[in-house]
Coordinates of C-alpha atoms and ligand atoms in Angstrom, one line a residue:
X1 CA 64.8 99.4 -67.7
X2 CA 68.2 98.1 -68.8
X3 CA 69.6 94.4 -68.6
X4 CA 73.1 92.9 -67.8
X5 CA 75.2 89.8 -67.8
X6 CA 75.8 88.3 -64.4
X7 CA 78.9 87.1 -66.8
X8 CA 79.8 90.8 -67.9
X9 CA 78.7 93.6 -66.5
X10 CA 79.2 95.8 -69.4
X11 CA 76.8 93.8 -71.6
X12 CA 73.7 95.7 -71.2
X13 CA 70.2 95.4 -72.9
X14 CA 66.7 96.4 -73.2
X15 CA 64.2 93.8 -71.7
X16 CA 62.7 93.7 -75.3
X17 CA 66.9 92.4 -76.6
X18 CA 66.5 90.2 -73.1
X19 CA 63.2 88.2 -74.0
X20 CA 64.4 87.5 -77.7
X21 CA 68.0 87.3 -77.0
X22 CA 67.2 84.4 -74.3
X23 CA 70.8 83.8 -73.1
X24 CA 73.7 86.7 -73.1
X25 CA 75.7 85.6 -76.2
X26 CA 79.3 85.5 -76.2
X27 CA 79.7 85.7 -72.8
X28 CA 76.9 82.7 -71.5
X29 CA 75.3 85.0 -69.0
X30 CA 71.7 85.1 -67.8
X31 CA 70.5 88.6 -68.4
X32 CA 69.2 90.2 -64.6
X33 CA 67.4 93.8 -64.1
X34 CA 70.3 96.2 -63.6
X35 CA 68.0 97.1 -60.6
X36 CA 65.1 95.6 -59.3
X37 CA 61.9 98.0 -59.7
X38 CA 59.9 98.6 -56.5
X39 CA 56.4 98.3 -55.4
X40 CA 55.3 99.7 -52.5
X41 CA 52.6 97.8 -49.5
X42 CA 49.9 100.3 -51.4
X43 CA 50.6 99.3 -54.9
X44 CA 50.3 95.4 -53.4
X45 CA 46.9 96.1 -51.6
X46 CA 45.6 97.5 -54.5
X47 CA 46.0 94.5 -56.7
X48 CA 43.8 93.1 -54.1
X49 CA 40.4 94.3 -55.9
X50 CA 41.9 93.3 -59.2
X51 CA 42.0 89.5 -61.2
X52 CA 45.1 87.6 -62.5
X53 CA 45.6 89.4 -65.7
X54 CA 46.0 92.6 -64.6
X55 CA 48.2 92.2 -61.6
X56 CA 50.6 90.8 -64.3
X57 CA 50.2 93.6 -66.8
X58 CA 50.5 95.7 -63.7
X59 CA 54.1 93.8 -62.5
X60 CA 55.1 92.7 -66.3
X61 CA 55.2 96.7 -67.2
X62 CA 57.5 97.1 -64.0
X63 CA 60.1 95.0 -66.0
X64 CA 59.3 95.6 -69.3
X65 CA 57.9 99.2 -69.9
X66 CA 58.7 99.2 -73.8
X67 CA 55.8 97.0 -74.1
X68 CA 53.1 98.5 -71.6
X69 CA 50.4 99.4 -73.7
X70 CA 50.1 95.8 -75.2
X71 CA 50.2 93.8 -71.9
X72 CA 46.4 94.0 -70.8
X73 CA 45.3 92.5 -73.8
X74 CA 48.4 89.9 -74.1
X75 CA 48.3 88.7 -70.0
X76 CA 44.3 88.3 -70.6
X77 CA 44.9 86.2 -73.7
X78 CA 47.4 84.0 -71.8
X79 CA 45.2 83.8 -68.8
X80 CA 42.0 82.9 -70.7
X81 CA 43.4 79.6 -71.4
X82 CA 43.4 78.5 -67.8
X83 CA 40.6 76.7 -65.9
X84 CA 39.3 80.0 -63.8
X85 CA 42.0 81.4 -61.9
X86 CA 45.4 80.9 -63.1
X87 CA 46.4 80.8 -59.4
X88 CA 43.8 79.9 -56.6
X89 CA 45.2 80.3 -53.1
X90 CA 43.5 77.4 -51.4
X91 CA 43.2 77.1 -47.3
X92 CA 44.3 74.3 -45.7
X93 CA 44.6 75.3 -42.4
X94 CA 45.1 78.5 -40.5
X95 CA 48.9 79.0 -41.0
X96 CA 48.9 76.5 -44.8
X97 CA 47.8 77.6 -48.0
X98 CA 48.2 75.9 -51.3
X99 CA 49.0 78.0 -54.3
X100 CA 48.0 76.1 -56.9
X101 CA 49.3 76.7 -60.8
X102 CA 48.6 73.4 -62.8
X103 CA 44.7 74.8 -64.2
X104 CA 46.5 75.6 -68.0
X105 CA 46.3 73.9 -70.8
X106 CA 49.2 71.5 -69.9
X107 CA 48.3 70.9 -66.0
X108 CA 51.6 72.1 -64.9
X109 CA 53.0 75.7 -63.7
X110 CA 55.0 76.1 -66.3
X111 CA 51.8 77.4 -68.4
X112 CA 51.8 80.8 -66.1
X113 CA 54.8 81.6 -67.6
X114 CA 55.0 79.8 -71.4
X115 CA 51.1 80.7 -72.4
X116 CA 52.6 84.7 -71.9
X117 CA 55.9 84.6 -73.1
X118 CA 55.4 84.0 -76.7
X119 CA 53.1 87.1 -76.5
X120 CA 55.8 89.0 -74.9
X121 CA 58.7 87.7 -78.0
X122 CA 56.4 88.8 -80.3
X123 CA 55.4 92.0 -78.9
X124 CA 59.5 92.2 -78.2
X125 CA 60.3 91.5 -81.9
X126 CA 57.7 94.5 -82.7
X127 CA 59.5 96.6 -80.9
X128 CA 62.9 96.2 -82.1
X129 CA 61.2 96.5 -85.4
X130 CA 62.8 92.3 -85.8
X131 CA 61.2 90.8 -88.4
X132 CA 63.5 87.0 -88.2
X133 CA 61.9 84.0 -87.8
X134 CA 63.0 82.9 -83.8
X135 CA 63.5 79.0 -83.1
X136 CA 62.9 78.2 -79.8
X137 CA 65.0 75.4 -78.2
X138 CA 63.3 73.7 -75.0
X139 CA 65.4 71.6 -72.7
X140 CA 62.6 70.1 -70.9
X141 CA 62.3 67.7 -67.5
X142 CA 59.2 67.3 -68.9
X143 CA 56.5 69.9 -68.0
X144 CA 58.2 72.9 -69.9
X145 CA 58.3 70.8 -73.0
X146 CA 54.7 70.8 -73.5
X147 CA 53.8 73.9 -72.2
X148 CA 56.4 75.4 -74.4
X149 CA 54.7 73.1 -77.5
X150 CA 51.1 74.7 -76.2
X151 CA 52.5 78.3 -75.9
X152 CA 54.5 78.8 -79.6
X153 CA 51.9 76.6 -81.5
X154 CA 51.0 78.2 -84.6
X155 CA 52.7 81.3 -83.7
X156 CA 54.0 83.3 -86.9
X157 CA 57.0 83.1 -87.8
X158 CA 58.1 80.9 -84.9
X159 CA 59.1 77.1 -84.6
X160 CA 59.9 75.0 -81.2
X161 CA 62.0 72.2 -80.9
X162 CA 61.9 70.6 -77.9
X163 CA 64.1 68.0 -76.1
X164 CA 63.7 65.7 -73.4
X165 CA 65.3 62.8 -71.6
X166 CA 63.7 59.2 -72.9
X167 CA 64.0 57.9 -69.7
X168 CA 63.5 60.7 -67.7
X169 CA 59.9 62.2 -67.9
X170 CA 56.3 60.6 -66.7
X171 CA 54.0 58.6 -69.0
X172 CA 51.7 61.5 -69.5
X173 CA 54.1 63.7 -70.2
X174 CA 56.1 62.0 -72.9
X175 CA 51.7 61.1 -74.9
X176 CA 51.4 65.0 -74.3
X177 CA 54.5 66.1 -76.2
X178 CA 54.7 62.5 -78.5
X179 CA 50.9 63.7 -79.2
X180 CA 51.3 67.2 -80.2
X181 CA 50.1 68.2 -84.0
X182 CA 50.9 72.1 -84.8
X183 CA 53.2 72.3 -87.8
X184 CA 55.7 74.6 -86.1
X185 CA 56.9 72.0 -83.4
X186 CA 59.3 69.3 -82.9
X187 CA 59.8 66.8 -80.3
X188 CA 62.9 65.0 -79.7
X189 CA 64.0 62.2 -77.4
X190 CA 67.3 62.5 -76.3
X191 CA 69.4 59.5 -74.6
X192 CA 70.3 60.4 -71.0
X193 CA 68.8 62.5 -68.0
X194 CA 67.6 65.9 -68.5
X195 CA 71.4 67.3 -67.1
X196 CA 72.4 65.6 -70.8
X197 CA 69.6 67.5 -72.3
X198 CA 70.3 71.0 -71.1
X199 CA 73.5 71.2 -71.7
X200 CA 73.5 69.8 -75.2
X201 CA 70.7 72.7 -75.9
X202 CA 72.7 75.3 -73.9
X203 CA 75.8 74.1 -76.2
X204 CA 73.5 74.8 -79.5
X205 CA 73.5 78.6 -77.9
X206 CA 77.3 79.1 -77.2
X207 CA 77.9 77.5 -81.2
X208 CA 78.7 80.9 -83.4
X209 CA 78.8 78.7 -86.3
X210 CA 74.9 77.2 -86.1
X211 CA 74.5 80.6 -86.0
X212 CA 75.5 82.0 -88.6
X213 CA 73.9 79.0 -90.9
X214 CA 70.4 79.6 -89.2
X215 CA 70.7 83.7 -89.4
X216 CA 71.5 82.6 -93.1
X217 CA 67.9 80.6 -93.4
X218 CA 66.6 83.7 -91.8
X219 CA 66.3 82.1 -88.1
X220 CA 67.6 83.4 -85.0
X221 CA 67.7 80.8 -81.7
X222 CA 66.1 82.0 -78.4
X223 CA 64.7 80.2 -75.5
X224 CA 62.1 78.9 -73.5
X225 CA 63.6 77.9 -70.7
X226 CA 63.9 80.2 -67.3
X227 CA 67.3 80.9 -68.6
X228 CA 65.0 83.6 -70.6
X229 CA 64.5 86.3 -68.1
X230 CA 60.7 86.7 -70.4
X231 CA 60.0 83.1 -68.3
X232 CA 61.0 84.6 -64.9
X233 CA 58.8 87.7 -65.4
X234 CA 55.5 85.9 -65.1
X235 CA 56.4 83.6 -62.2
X236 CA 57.0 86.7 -60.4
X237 CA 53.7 87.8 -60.9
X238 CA 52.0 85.0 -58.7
X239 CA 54.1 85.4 -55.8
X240 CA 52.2 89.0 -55.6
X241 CA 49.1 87.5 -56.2
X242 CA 49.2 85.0 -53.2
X243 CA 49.6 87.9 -50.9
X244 CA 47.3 89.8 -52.5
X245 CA 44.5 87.5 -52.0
X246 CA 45.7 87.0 -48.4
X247 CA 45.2 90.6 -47.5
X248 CA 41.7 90.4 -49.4
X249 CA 40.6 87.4 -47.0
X250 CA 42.1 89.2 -44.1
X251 CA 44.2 86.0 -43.2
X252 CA 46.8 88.9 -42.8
X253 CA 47.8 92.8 -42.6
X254 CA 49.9 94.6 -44.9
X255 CA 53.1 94.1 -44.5
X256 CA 52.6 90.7 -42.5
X257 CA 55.4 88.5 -43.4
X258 CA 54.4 85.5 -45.7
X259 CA 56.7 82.3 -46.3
X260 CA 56.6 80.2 -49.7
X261 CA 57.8 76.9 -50.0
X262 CA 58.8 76.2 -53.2
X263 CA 59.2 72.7 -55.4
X264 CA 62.2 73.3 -56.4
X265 CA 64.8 72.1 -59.8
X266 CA 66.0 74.2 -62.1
X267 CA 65.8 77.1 -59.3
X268 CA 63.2 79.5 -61.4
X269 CA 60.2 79.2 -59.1
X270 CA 61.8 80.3 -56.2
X271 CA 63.8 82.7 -57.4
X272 CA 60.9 84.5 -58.5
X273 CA 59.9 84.6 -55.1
X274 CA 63.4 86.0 -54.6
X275 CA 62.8 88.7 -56.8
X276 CA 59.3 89.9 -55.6
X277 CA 61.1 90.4 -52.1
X278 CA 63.5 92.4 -53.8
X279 CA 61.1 94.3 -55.2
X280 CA 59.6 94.7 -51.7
X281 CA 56.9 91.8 -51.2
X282 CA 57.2 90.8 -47.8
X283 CA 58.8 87.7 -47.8
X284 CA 59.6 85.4 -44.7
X285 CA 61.5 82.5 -46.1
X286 CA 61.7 80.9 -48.8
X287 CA 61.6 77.3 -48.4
X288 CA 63.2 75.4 -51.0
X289 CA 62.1 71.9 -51.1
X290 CA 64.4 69.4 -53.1
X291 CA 63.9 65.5 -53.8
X292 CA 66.6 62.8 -53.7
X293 CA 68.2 64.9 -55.9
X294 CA 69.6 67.5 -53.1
X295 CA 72.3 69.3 -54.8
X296 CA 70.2 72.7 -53.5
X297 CA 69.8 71.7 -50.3
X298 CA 73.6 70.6 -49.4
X299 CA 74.4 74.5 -51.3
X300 CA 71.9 76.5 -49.4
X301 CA 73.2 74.4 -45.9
X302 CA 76.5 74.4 -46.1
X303 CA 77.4 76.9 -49.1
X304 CA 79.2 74.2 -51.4
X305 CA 77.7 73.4 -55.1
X306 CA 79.1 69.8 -55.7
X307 CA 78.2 67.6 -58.6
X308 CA 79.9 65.0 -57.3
X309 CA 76.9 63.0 -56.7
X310 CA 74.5 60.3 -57.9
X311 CA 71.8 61.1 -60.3
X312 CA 68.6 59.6 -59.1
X313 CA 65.4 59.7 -61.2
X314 CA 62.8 60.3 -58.9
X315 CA 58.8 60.5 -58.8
X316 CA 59.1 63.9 -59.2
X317 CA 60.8 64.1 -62.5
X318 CA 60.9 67.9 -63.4
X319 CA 63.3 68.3 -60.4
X320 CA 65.7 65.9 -61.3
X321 CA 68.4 68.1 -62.0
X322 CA 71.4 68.3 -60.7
X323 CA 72.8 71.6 -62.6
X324 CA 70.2 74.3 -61.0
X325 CA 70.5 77.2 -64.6
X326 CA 69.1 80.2 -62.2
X327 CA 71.0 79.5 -59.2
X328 CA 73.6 81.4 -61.3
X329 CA 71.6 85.2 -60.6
X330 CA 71.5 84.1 -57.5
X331 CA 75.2 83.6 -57.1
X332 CA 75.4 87.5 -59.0
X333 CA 73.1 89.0 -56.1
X334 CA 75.1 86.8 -53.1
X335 CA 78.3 88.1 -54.8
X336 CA 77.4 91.8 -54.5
X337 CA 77.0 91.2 -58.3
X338 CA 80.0 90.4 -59.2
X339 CA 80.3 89.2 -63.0
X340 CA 84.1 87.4 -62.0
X341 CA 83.2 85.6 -59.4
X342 CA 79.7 84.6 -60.5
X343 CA 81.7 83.9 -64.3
X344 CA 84.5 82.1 -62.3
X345 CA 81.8 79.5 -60.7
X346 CA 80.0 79.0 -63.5
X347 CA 83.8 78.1 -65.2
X348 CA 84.9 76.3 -61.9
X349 CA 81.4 74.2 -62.3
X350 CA 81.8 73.1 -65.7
X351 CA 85.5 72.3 -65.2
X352 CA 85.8 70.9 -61.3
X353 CA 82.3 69.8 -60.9
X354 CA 81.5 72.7 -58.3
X355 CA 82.3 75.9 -55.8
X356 CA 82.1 76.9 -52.5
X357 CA 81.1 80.7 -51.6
X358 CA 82.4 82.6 -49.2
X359 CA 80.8 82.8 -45.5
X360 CA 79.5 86.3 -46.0
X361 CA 77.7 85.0 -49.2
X362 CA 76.2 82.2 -47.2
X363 CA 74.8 84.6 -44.6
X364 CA 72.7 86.6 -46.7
X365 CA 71.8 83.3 -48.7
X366 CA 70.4 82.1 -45.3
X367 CA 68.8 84.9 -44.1
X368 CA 66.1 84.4 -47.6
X369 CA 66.6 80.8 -47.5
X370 CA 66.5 77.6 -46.1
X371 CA 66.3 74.2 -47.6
X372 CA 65.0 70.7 -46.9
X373 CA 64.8 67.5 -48.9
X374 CA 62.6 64.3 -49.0
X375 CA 63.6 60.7 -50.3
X376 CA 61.0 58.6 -52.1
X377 CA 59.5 57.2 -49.0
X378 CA 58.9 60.6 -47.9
X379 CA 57.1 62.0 -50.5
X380 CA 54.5 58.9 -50.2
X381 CA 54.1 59.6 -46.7
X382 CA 53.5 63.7 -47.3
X383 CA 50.7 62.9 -50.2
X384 CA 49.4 60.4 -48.3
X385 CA 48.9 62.2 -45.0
X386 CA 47.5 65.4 -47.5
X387 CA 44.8 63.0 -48.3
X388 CA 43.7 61.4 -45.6
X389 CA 44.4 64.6 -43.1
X390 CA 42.6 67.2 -45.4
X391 CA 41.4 65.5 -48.6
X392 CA 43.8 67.3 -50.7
X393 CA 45.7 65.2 -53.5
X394 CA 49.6 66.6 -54.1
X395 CA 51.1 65.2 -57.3
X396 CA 54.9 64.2 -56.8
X397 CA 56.5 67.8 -56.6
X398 CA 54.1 69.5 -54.0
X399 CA 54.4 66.5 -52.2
X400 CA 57.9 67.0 -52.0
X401 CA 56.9 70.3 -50.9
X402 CA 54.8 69.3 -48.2
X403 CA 57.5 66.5 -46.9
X404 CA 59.6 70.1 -46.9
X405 CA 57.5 72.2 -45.0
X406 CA 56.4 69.8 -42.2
X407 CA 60.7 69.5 -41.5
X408 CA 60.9 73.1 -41.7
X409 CA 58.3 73.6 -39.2
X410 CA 59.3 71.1 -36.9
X411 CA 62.6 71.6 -36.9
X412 CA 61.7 75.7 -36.8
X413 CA 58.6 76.2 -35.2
X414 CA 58.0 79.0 -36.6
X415 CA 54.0 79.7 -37.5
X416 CA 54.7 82.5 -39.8
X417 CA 51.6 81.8 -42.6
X418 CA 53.2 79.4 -45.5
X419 CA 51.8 79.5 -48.8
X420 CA 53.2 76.0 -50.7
X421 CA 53.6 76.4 -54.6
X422 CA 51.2 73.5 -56.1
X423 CA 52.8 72.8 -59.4
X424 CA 51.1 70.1 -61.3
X425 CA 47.9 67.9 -61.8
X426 CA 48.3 64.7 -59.8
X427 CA 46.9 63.1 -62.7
X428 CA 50.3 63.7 -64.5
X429 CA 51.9 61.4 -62.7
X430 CA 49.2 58.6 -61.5
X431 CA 50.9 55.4 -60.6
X432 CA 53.1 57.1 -58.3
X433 CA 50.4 58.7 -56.3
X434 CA 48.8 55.7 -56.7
X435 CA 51.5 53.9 -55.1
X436 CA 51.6 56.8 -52.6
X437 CA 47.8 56.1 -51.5
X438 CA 49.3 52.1 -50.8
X439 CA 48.2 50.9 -54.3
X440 CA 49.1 49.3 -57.0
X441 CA 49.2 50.8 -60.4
X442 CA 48.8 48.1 -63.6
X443 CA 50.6 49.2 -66.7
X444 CA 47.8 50.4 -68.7
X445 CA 47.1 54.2 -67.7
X446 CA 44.1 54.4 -68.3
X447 CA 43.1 52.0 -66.0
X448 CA 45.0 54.0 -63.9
X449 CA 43.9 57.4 -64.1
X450 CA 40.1 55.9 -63.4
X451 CA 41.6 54.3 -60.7
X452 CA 42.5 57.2 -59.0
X453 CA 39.5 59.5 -60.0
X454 CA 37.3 56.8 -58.2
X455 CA 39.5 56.9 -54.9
X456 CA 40.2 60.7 -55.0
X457 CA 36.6 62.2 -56.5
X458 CA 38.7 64.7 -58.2
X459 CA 37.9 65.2 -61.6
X460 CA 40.1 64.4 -64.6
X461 CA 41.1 67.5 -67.0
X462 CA 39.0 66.2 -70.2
X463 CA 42.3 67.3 -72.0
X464 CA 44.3 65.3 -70.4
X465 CA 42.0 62.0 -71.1
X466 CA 41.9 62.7 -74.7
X467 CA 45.6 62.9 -74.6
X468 CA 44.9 58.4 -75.6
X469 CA 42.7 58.8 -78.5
X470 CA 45.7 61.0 -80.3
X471 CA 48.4 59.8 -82.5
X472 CA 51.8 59.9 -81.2
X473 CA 53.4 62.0 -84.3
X474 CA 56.8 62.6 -82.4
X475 CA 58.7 59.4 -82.1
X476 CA 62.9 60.2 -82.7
X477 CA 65.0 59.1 -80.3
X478 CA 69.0 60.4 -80.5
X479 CA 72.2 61.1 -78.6
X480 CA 73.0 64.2 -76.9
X481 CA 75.5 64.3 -79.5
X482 CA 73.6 64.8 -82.0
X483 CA 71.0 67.5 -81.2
X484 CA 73.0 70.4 -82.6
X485 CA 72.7 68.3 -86.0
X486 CA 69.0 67.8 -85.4
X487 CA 68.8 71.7 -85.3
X488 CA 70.3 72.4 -88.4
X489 CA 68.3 68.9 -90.1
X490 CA 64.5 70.4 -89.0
X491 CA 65.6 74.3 -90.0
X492 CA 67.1 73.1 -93.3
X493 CA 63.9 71.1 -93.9
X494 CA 61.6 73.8 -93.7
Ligands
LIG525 C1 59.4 72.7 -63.3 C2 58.7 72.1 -62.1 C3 59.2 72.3 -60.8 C4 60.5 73.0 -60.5 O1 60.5 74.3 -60.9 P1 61.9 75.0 -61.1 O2 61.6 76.4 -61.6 O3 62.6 74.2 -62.2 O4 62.7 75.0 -59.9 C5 58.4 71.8 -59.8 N1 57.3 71.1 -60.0 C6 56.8 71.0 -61.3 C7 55.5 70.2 -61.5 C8 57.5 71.5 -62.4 O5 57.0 71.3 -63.6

């Protein structure tokens, strides 16, 4: 299976060169499938009878065959480190299903993808017979940061920096990164929204001079963000998995149509979900739910990508974004995959703030998508009503997701069966589902997080609770200008 540059066609890799690569060098592509592989309505039934490790050995090895024979054993490490199943589908009612993703060690669904993906860089590096050292360099809205941290800690031969906006991440999140004690990690603070972040990391990639000094200290850079197609892999594998468990609790037939509604910021989840339809998952829609922050939702409406816009930081924090890193292979697929045009928007985006595709383009965007957002007042009302309606508790971001889904069915009708992605422990983000159950929160969190367990009954992830007993070891706070120095600084040090 070969790779290529939605910037440059020509540039083509293995997936092993993809996963330690991270970004297309030279050119600043994303590195897609030259072809997506295919799995049949058989293949998906079958992973019916089977648990979450091997249906992603089974659809990792579709993507990255060089590395077949060691995925068992590497997706059932990953997997081990979740709470039972990595994904649990759980009813709500007859047409909603919650797919939940937040039982890793970090409470978030960002650990589906970052407890594999050091396995499948190291099992990557084997292959190319690599023996560098690889620093990973997280831009994080504040869930991929420490699931990142959790993932590469005390991996050989492999350090992580990651970054994050100060102001921009949860309470919990900031003492799980701040608290974090493996030797071969760094946590930075970095003045600004996470927009700020990214794009100061992404500059560290496109610098040929850092390097060269870090190839001289025997480094090379790669990524843990879903810029890294080795991210994207493992979120497709859930996607299967829903349906999968569908058919084995004969909610539906084969080849039903299913829709997902997605959280949506940086654009990975759901274009996972993208790419399992490719790949011949029978997808309805794909729902992408946005907060305040609805630079998708104006695109995915109306076809025009505009910057132009406030910045609003949001209870939802890990989709505060504004610049959406895989909406660019989605922009390559739209465009017939065109490396110009999709090279010319990303240009056309750094330089006038935006693009408009053409009407074709938005056609066969809309006939996967559609896309709803939900201010601040919203997203109170949707956990709220979760609650009280059906006793479940939505942190932030599936409540944004729930807000989504009840406009897209009213405004649709349409009963098709709906699986929404649930992406993190409520408990990550307390006072605001505090505030969203029409209480208070005090300032000490603690306080808080009892608070809640008392109203809800749902149980607090020990590991989450200890998180205030730890030292905070990572305290440096800097300018975005100043991260590419901070690179060099912590390799030079070691
Ligand atoms: C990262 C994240 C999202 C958004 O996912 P993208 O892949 O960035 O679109 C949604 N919810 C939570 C809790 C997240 O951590």
């Amino acid at each position: 299976m070969k790779y290529i540059s939605t910037r440059d066609k020509n540039k083509t890799v293995s997936g092993p060169e993809a996963v330690v690569e991270g970004l297309s060098a030279g050119d600043g592509g994303l590195f897609v499938p030259a072809a997506f592989p295919a799995i049949g309505l058989r293949d998906i039934a079958a992973l019916a009878s089977r648990g979450y490790a091997e249906r992603a050995a089974g659809i990792v090895s579709a993507f990255l065959p060089e590395l077949k024979d060691s995925l068992p054993a590497a997706c059932s490490a990953a997997y081990s480190r979740f709470d039972g199943d990595p994904a649990p589908l759980v009813k709500i009612d007859g047409n909603l299903f919650m797919l939940e993703l937040f039982h890793g060690p970090t409470h978030a669904f960002k650990d589906i993808a970052l407890t594999l993906l050091p396995r499948l860089l190291t099992a990557s590096k084997r292959a190319l017979g690599k023996t560098e050292k690889t620093l990973i360099l997280v831009a994080t809205s504040g869930d991929t940061g420490k699931a990142a941290l959790e993932g590469f800690a005390g991996v050989p031969d492999t350090d992580v920096m990651v970054f994050y906006p100060v102001e921009g991440v949860s309470y919990m999140q900031k003492l799980q990164m701040r608290t974090t004690r493996a030797k071969n990690c760094s946590v930075t603070g970095v003045r600004g929204n996470f927009d700020d972040a990214q794009n100061a990391v992404k500059a560290v990639f496109n610098d040929k001079s850092i390097a060269d000094d870090l190839q001289k200290l025997g480094y090379k850079l790669s990524s843990a963000n879903s810029i890294n197609f080795g991210r994207l892999v493992p979120q497709i594998v859930y996607y299967f998995s829903a349906y999968a468990d569908m058919l084995d609790s004969n909610v539906i037939e084969p080849g039903d149509a299913v829709n997902f509604c997605v959280p949506s910021g940086n654009f990975g989840d759901i274009l996972a979900g993208y790419y399992a339809k490719r790949m011949g998952l029978p997808v309805g829609k794909l729902i992408c739910a946005s907060n305040k922050n609805n630079v998708l939702t104006d695109f995915i409406t109306t076809g025009e990508y505009s910057l132009k816009r406030e910045f609003y930081k949001t209870s939802s924090p890990s989709m505060d974004i504004l610049i959406s890193s895989n909406l660019e292979r989605l922009l390559f697929e739209l465009s017939g995959r065109d490396d110009k045009s999709t090279a010319k928007r990303m240009a056309d985006l750094k330089s006038a703030g935006g693009y408009r595709i053409g009407d074709d383009e938005l056609k066969a965007l809309q006939a996967d998508f559609c896309a709803y957002f939900a201010d601040e007042n919203e997203v109170f009302k949707a956990i709220e009503d979760m609650f009280d309606e059906y006793g479940y508790l939505p942190d932030p971001h599936t409540g944004v997701a729930m807000a989504a889904y009840n406009k897209y069915v009213a405004a649709t009708g349409d009963k098709t069966k709906t699986v929404v992605i649930s992406t993190a422990n409520p408990y990550k983000f307390t006072p605001d589902v505090l505030r969203a159950l029409g209480k208070k929160p005090l300032v000490d969190e603690r306080k808080n997080i009892e608070r809640l367990e008392e109203l809800s009954a749902m149980e607090v992830p020990p590991s989450l609770f200890e998180l205030f007993d730890l030292p905070a070891v990572h305290k440096d706070i800097i300018d975005k200008e100043r991260v590419a120095g901070a690179v060099a600084n912590y390799v030079k040090r070691k």
